[in-house]
PDB file of C-alpha atoms in Angstrom:
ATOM      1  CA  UNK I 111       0.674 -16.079  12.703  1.00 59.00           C
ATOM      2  CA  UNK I 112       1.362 -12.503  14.112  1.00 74.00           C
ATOM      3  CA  UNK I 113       0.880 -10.042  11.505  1.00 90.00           C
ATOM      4  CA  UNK I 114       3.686  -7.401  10.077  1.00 95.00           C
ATOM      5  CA  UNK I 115       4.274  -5.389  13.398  1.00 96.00           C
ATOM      6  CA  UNK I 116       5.641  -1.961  13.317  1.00 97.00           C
ATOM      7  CA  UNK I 117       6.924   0.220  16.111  1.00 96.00           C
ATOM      8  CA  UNK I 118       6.394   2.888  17.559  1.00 97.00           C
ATOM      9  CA  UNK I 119       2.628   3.506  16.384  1.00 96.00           C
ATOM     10  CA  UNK I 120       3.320   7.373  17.343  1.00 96.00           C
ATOM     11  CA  UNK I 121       6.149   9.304  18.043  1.00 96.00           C
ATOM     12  CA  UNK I 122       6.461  12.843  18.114  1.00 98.00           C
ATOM     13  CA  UNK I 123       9.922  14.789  16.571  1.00 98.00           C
ATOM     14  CA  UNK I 124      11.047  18.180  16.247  1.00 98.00           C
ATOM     15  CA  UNK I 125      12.693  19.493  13.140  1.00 98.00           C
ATOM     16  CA  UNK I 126      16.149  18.530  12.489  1.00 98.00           C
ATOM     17  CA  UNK I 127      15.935  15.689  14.814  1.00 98.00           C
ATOM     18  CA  UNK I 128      16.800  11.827  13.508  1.00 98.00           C
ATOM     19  CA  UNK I 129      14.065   9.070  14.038  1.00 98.00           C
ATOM     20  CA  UNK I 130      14.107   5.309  13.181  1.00 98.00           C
ATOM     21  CA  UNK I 131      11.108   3.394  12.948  1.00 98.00           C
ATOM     22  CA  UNK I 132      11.157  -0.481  13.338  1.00 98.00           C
ATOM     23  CA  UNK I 133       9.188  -3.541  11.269  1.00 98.00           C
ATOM     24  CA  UNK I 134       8.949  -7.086  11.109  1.00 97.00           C
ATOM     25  CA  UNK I 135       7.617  -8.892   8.865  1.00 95.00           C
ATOM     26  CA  UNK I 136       5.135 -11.994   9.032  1.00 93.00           C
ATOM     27  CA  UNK I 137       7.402 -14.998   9.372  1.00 92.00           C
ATOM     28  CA  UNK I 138       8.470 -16.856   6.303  1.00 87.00           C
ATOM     29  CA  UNK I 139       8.179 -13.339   4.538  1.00 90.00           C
ATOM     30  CA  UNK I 140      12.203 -12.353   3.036  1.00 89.00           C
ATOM     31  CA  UNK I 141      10.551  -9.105   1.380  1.00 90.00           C
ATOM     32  CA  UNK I 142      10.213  -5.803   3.284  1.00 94.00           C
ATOM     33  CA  UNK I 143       8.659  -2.804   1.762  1.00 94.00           C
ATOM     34  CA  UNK I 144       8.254   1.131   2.946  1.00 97.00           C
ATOM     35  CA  UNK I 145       6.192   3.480   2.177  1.00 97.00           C
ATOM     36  CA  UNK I 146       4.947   7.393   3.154  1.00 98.00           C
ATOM     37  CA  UNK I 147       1.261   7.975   3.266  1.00 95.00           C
ATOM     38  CA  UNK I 148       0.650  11.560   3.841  1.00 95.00           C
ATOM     39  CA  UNK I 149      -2.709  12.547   5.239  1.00 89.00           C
ATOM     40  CA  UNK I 150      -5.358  12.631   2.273  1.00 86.00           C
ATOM     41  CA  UNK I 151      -2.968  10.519  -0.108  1.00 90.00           C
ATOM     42  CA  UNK I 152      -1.959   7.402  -1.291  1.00 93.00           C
ATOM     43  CA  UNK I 153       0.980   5.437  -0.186  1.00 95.00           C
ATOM     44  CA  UNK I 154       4.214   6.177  -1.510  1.00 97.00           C
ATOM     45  CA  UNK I 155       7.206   3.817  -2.029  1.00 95.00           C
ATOM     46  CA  UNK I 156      10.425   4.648  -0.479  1.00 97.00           C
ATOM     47  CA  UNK I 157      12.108   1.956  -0.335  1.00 94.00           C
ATOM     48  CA  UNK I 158      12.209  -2.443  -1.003  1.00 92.00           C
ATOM     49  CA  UNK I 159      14.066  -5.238   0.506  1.00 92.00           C
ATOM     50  CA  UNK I 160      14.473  -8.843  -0.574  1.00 88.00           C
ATOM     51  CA  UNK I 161      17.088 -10.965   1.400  1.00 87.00           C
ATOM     52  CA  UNK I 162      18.953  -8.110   3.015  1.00 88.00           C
ATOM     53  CA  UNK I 163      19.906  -6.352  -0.573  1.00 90.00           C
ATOM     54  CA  UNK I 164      18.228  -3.178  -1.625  1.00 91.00           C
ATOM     55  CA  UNK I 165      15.557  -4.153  -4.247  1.00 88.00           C
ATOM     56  CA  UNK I 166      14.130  -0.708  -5.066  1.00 89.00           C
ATOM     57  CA  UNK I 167      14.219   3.251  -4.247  1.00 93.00           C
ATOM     58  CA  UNK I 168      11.452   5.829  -4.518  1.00 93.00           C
ATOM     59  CA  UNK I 169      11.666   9.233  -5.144  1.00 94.00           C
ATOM     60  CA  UNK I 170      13.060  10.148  -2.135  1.00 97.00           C
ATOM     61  CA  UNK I 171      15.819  12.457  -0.434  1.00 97.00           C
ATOM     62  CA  UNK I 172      19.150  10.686   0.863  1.00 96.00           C
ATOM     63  CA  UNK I 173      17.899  11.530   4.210  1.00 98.00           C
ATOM     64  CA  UNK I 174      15.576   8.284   3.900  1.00 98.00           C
ATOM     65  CA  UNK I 175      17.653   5.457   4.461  1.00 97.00           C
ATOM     66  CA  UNK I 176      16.618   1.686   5.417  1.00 97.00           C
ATOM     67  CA  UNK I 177      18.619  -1.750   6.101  1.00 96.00           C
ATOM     68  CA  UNK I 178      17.238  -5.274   6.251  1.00 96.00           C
ATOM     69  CA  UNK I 179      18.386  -7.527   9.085  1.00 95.00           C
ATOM     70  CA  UNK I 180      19.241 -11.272   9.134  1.00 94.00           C
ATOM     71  CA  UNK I 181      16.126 -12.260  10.395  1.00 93.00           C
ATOM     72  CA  UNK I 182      14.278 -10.191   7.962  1.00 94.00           C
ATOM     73  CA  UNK I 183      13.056  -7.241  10.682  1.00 96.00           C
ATOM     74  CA  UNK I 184      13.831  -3.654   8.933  1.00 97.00           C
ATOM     75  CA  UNK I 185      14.427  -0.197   9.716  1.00 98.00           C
ATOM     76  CA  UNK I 186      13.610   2.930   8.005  1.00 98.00           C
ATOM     77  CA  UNK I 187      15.655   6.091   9.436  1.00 98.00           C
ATOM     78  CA  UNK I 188      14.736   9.771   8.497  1.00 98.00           C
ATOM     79  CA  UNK I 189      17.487  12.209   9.111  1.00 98.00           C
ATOM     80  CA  UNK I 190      17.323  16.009   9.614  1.00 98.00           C
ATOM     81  CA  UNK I 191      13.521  16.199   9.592  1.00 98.00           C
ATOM     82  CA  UNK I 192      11.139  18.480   7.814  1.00 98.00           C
ATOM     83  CA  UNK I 193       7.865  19.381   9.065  1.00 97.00           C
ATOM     84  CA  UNK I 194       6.621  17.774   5.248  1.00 96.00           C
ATOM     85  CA  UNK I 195       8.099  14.374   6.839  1.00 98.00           C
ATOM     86  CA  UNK I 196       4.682  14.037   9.148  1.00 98.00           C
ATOM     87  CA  UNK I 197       3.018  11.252   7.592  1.00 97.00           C
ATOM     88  CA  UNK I 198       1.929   7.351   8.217  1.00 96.00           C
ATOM     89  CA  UNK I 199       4.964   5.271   7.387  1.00 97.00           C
ATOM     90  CA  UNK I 200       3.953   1.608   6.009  1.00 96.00           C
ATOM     91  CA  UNK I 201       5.725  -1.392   5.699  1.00 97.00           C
ATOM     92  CA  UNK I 202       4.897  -4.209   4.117  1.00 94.00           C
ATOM     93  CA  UNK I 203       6.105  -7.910   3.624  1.00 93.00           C
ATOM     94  CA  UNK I 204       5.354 -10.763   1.227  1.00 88.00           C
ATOM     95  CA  UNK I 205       6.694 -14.006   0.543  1.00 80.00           C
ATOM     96  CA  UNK I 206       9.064 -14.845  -2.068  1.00 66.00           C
ATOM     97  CA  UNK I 207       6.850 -13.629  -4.416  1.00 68.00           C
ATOM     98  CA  UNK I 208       5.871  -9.702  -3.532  1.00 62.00           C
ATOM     99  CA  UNK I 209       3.468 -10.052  -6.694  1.00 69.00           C
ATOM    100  CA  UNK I 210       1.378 -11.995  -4.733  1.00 70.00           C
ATOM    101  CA  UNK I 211       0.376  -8.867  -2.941  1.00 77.00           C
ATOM    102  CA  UNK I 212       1.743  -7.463   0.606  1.00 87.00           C
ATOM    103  CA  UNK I 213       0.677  -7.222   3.992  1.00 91.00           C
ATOM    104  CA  UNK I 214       0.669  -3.994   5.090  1.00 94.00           C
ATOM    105  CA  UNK I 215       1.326  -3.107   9.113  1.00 95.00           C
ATOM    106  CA  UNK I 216      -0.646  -0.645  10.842  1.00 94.00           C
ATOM    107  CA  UNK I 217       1.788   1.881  10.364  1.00 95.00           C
ATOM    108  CA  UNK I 218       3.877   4.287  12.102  1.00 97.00           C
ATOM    109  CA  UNK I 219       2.251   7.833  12.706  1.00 96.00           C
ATOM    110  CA  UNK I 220       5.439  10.424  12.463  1.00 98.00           C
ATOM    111  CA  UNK I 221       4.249  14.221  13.302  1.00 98.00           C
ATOM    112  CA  UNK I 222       7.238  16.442  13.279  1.00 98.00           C
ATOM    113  CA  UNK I 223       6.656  20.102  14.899  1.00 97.00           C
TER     114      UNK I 223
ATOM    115  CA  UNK S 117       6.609   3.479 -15.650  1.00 80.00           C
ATOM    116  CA  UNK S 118       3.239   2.138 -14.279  1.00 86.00           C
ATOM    117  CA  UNK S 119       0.415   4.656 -13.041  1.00 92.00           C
ATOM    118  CA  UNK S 120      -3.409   4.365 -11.849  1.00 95.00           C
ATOM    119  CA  UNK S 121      -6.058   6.813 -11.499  1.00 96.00           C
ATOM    120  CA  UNK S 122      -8.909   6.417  -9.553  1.00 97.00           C
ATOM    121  CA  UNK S 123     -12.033   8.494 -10.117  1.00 93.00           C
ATOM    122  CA  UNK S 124     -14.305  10.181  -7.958  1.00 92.00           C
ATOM    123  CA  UNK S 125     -12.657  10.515  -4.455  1.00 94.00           C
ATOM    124  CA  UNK S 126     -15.174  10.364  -3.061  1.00 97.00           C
ATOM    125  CA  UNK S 127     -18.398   7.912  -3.538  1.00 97.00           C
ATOM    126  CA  UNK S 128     -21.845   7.507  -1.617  1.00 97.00           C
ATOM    127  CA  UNK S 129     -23.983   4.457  -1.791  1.00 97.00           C
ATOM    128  CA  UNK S 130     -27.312   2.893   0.038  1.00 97.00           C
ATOM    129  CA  UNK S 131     -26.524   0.433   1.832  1.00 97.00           C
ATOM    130  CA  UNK S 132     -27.241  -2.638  -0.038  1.00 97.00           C
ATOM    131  CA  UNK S 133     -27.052  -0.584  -3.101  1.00 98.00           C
ATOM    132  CA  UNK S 134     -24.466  -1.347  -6.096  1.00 98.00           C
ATOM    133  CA  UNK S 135     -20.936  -0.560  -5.010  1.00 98.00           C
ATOM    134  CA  UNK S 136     -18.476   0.642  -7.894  1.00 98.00           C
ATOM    135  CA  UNK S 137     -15.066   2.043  -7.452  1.00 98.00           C
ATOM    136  CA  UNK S 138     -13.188   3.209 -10.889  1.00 98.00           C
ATOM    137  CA  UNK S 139      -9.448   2.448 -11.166  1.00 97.00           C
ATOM    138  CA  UNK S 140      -7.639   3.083 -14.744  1.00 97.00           C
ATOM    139  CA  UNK S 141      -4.312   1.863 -14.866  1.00 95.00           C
ATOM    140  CA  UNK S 142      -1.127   3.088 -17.176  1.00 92.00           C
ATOM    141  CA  UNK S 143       1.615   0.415 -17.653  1.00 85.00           C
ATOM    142  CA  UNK S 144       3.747  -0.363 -20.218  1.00 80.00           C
ATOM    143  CA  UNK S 145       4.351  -4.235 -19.381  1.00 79.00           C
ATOM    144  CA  UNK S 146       1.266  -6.399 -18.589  1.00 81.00           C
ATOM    145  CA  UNK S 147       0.420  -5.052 -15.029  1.00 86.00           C
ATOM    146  CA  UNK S 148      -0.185  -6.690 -12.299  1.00 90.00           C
ATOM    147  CA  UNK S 149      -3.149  -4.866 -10.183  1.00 92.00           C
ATOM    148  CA  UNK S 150      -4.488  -4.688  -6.917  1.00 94.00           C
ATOM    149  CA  UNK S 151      -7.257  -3.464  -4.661  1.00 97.00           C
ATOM    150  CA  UNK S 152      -6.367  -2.287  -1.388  1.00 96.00           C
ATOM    151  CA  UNK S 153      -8.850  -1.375   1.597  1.00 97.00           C
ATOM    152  CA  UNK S 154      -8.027   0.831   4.233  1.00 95.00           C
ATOM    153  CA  UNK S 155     -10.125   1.765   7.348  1.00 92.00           C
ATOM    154  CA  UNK S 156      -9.598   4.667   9.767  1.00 86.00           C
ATOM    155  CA  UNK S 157      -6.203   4.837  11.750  1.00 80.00           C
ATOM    156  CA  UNK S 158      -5.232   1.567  10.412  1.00 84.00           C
ATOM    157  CA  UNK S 159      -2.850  -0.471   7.800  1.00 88.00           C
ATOM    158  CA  UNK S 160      -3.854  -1.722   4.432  1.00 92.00           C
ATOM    159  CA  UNK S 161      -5.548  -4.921   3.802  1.00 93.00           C
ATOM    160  CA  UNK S 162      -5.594  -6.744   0.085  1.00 92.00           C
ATOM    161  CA  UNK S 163      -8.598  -7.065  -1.310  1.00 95.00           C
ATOM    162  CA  UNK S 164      -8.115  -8.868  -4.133  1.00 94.00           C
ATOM    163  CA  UNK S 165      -5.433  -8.992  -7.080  1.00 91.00           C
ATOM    164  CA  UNK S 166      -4.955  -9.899 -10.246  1.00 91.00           C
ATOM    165  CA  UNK S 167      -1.959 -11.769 -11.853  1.00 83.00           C
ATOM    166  CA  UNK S 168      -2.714 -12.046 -15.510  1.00 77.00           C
ATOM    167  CA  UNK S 169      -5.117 -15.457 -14.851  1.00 75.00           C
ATOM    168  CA  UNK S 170      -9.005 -14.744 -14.704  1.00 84.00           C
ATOM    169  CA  UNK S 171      -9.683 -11.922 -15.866  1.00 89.00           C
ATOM    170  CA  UNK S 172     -12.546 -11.919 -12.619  1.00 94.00           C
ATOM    171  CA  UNK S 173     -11.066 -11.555  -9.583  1.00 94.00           C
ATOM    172  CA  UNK S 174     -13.292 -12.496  -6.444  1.00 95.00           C
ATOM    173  CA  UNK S 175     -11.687 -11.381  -2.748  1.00 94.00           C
ATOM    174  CA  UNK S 176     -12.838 -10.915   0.715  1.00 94.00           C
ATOM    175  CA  UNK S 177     -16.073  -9.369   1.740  1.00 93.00           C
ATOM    176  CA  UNK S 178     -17.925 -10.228  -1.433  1.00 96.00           C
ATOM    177  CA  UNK S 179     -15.899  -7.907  -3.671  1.00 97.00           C
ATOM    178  CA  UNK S 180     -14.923  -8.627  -6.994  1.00 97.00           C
ATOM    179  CA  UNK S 181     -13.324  -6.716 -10.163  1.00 97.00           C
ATOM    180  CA  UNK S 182     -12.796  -7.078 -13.645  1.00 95.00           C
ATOM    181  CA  UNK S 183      -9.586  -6.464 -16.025  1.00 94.00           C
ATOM    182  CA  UNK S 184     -10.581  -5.037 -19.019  1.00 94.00           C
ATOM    183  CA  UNK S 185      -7.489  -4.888 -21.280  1.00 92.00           C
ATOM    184  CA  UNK S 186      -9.511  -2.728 -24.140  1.00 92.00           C
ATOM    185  CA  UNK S 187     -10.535  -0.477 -21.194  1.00 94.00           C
ATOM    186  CA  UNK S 188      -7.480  -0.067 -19.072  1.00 94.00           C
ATOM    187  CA  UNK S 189      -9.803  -0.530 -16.175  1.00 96.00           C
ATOM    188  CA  UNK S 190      -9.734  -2.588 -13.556  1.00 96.00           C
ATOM    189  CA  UNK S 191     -13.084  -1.409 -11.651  1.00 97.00           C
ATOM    190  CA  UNK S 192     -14.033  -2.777  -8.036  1.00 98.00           C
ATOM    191  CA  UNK S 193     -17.651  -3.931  -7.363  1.00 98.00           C
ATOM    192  CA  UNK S 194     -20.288  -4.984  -4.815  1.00 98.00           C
ATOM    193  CA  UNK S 195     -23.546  -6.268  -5.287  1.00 97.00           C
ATOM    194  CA  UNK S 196     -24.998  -4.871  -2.053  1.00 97.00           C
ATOM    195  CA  UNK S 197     -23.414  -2.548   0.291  1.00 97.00           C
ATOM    196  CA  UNK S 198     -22.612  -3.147   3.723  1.00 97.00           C
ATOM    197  CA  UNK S 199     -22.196  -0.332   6.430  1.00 96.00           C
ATOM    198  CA  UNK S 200     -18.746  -2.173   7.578  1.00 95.00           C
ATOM    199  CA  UNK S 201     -17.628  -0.899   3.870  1.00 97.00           C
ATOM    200  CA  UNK S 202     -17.194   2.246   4.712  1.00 97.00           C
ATOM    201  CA  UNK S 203     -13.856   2.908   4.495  1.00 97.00           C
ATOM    202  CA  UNK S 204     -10.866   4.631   1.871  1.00 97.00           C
ATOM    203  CA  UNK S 205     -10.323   2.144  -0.914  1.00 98.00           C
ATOM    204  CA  UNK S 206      -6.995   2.256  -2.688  1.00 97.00           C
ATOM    205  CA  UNK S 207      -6.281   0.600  -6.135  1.00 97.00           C
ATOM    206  CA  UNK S 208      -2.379  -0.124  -6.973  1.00 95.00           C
ATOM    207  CA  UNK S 209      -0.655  -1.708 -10.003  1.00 92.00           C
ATOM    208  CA  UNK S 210       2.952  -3.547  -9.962  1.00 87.00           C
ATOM    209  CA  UNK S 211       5.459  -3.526 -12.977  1.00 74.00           C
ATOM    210  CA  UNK S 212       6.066  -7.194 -12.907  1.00 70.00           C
ATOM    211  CA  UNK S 213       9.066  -8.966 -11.518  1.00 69.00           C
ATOM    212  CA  UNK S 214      12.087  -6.782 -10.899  1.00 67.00           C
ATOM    213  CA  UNK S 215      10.000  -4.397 -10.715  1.00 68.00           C
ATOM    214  CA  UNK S 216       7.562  -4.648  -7.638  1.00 77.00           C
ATOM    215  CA  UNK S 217       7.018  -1.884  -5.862  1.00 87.00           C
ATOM    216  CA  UNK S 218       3.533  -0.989  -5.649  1.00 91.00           C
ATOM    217  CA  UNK S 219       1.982   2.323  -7.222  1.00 93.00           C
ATOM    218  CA  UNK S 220      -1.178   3.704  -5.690  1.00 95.00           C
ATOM    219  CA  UNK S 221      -3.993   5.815  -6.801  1.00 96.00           C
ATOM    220  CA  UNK S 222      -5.745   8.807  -4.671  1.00 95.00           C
ATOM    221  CA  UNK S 223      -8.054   6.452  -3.008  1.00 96.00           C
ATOM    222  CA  UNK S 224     -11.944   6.613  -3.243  1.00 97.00           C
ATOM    223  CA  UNK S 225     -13.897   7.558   0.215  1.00 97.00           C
ATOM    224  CA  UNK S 226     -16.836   5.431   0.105  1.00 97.00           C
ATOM    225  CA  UNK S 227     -19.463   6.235   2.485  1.00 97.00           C
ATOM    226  CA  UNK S 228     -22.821   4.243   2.963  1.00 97.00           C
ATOM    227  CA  UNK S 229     -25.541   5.312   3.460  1.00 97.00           C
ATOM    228  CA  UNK S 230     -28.388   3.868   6.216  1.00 95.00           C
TER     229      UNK S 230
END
């Protein structure tokens, strides 16, 4: 089984400037989970999906937004960026049960300038 | 609410010296806790979890770590360290069902040492 695949791995943006990063989960896995791991700290939540509907928000501006597809993929957009948005951005999926623990992609590295 | 700490951010073994890594955790429903390994420029793999059933967890690489209710604690261990362990370690706790996002500590640094 492929792993939860996330793209781009890096992608440079200037402040102000939208970005949208992309995951998909392992298959079989209906949960998808985001989170913001700024350099030196642990992962943050932003944001949880379980069958398309919005399971849970973090502490986080409404310029985070996210949507789960029909085929489970997500996306995570960031509007208006801050330089304090450069960060590795996780997801993670599990199985019908995310207390069974997630499986974390590789990430997205976001530096804004 | 749910909270870990984790202390010492960094730690520095032998290797094939005793590995511990501290985790306290802060929850007000039984928790459901996790151990999370992360090495350089990459995602983060489970270690091992535990769902309120042994109290011992075992998980990959010959790690292991016990849930002491009294304590809070929930403390990762090694018997002998391994230069491939070098890597940030993060410990996380859930609130339970309807409630499953995951809450990380700091992370720990652990280096070994040849």
């Amino acid at each position: 089984d492929a792993g939860v695949t996330q793209s781009p791995t890096h992608l440079i943006k200037t402040r102000g400037q939208q970005v949208t990063l992309r995951c998909s989960p392992i298959s079989g896995h209906k949960s998808v989970s985001w989170y913001q791991q700024v350099l030196g700290q642990g992962p943050q939540f932003i944001f949880q999906y379980y069958e398309k509907e919005e399971r849970g928000r973090g502490n986080f501006p409404d310029r985070f937004s996210a949507r789960q597809f029909p085929n489970y993929s997500s996306e995570l957009n960031v509007n208006a960026l801050l330089l304090g948005d450069s960060a590795l951005y996780l997801c993670a999926s599990s199985r019908n049960d995310p207390l069974g623990g997630y499986t974390f992609g590789s990430g997205t590295r976001l530096t804004v300038v | 609410a749910q909270s870990v700490t984790q202390l010492g951010s960094h730690v520095s073994v032998s290797e094939g010296a005793l590995v511990l890594l501290r985790c306290n955790y802060s929850s007000s429903v039984p928790p459901y806790l996790f151990w999370y390994v992360q090495y350089p420029n990459q995602g983060l793999q489970l270690l091992l979890k535990y769902t309120s059933a042994a109290t011992l967890v075992k998980g990959i690489n010959g790690f292991e770590a016990e849930f002491k209710k009294s304590e809070t604690s929930f403390h990762l261990t090694k018997p002998s360290a391994h230069m491939s362990d070098a890597a940030e370690y993060f410990c996380a706790v859930t609130g339970g069902r309807g409630n499953e996002k995951l809450t990380f500590g700091t992370g720990t640094r652990l280096t070994i040492i040849p």
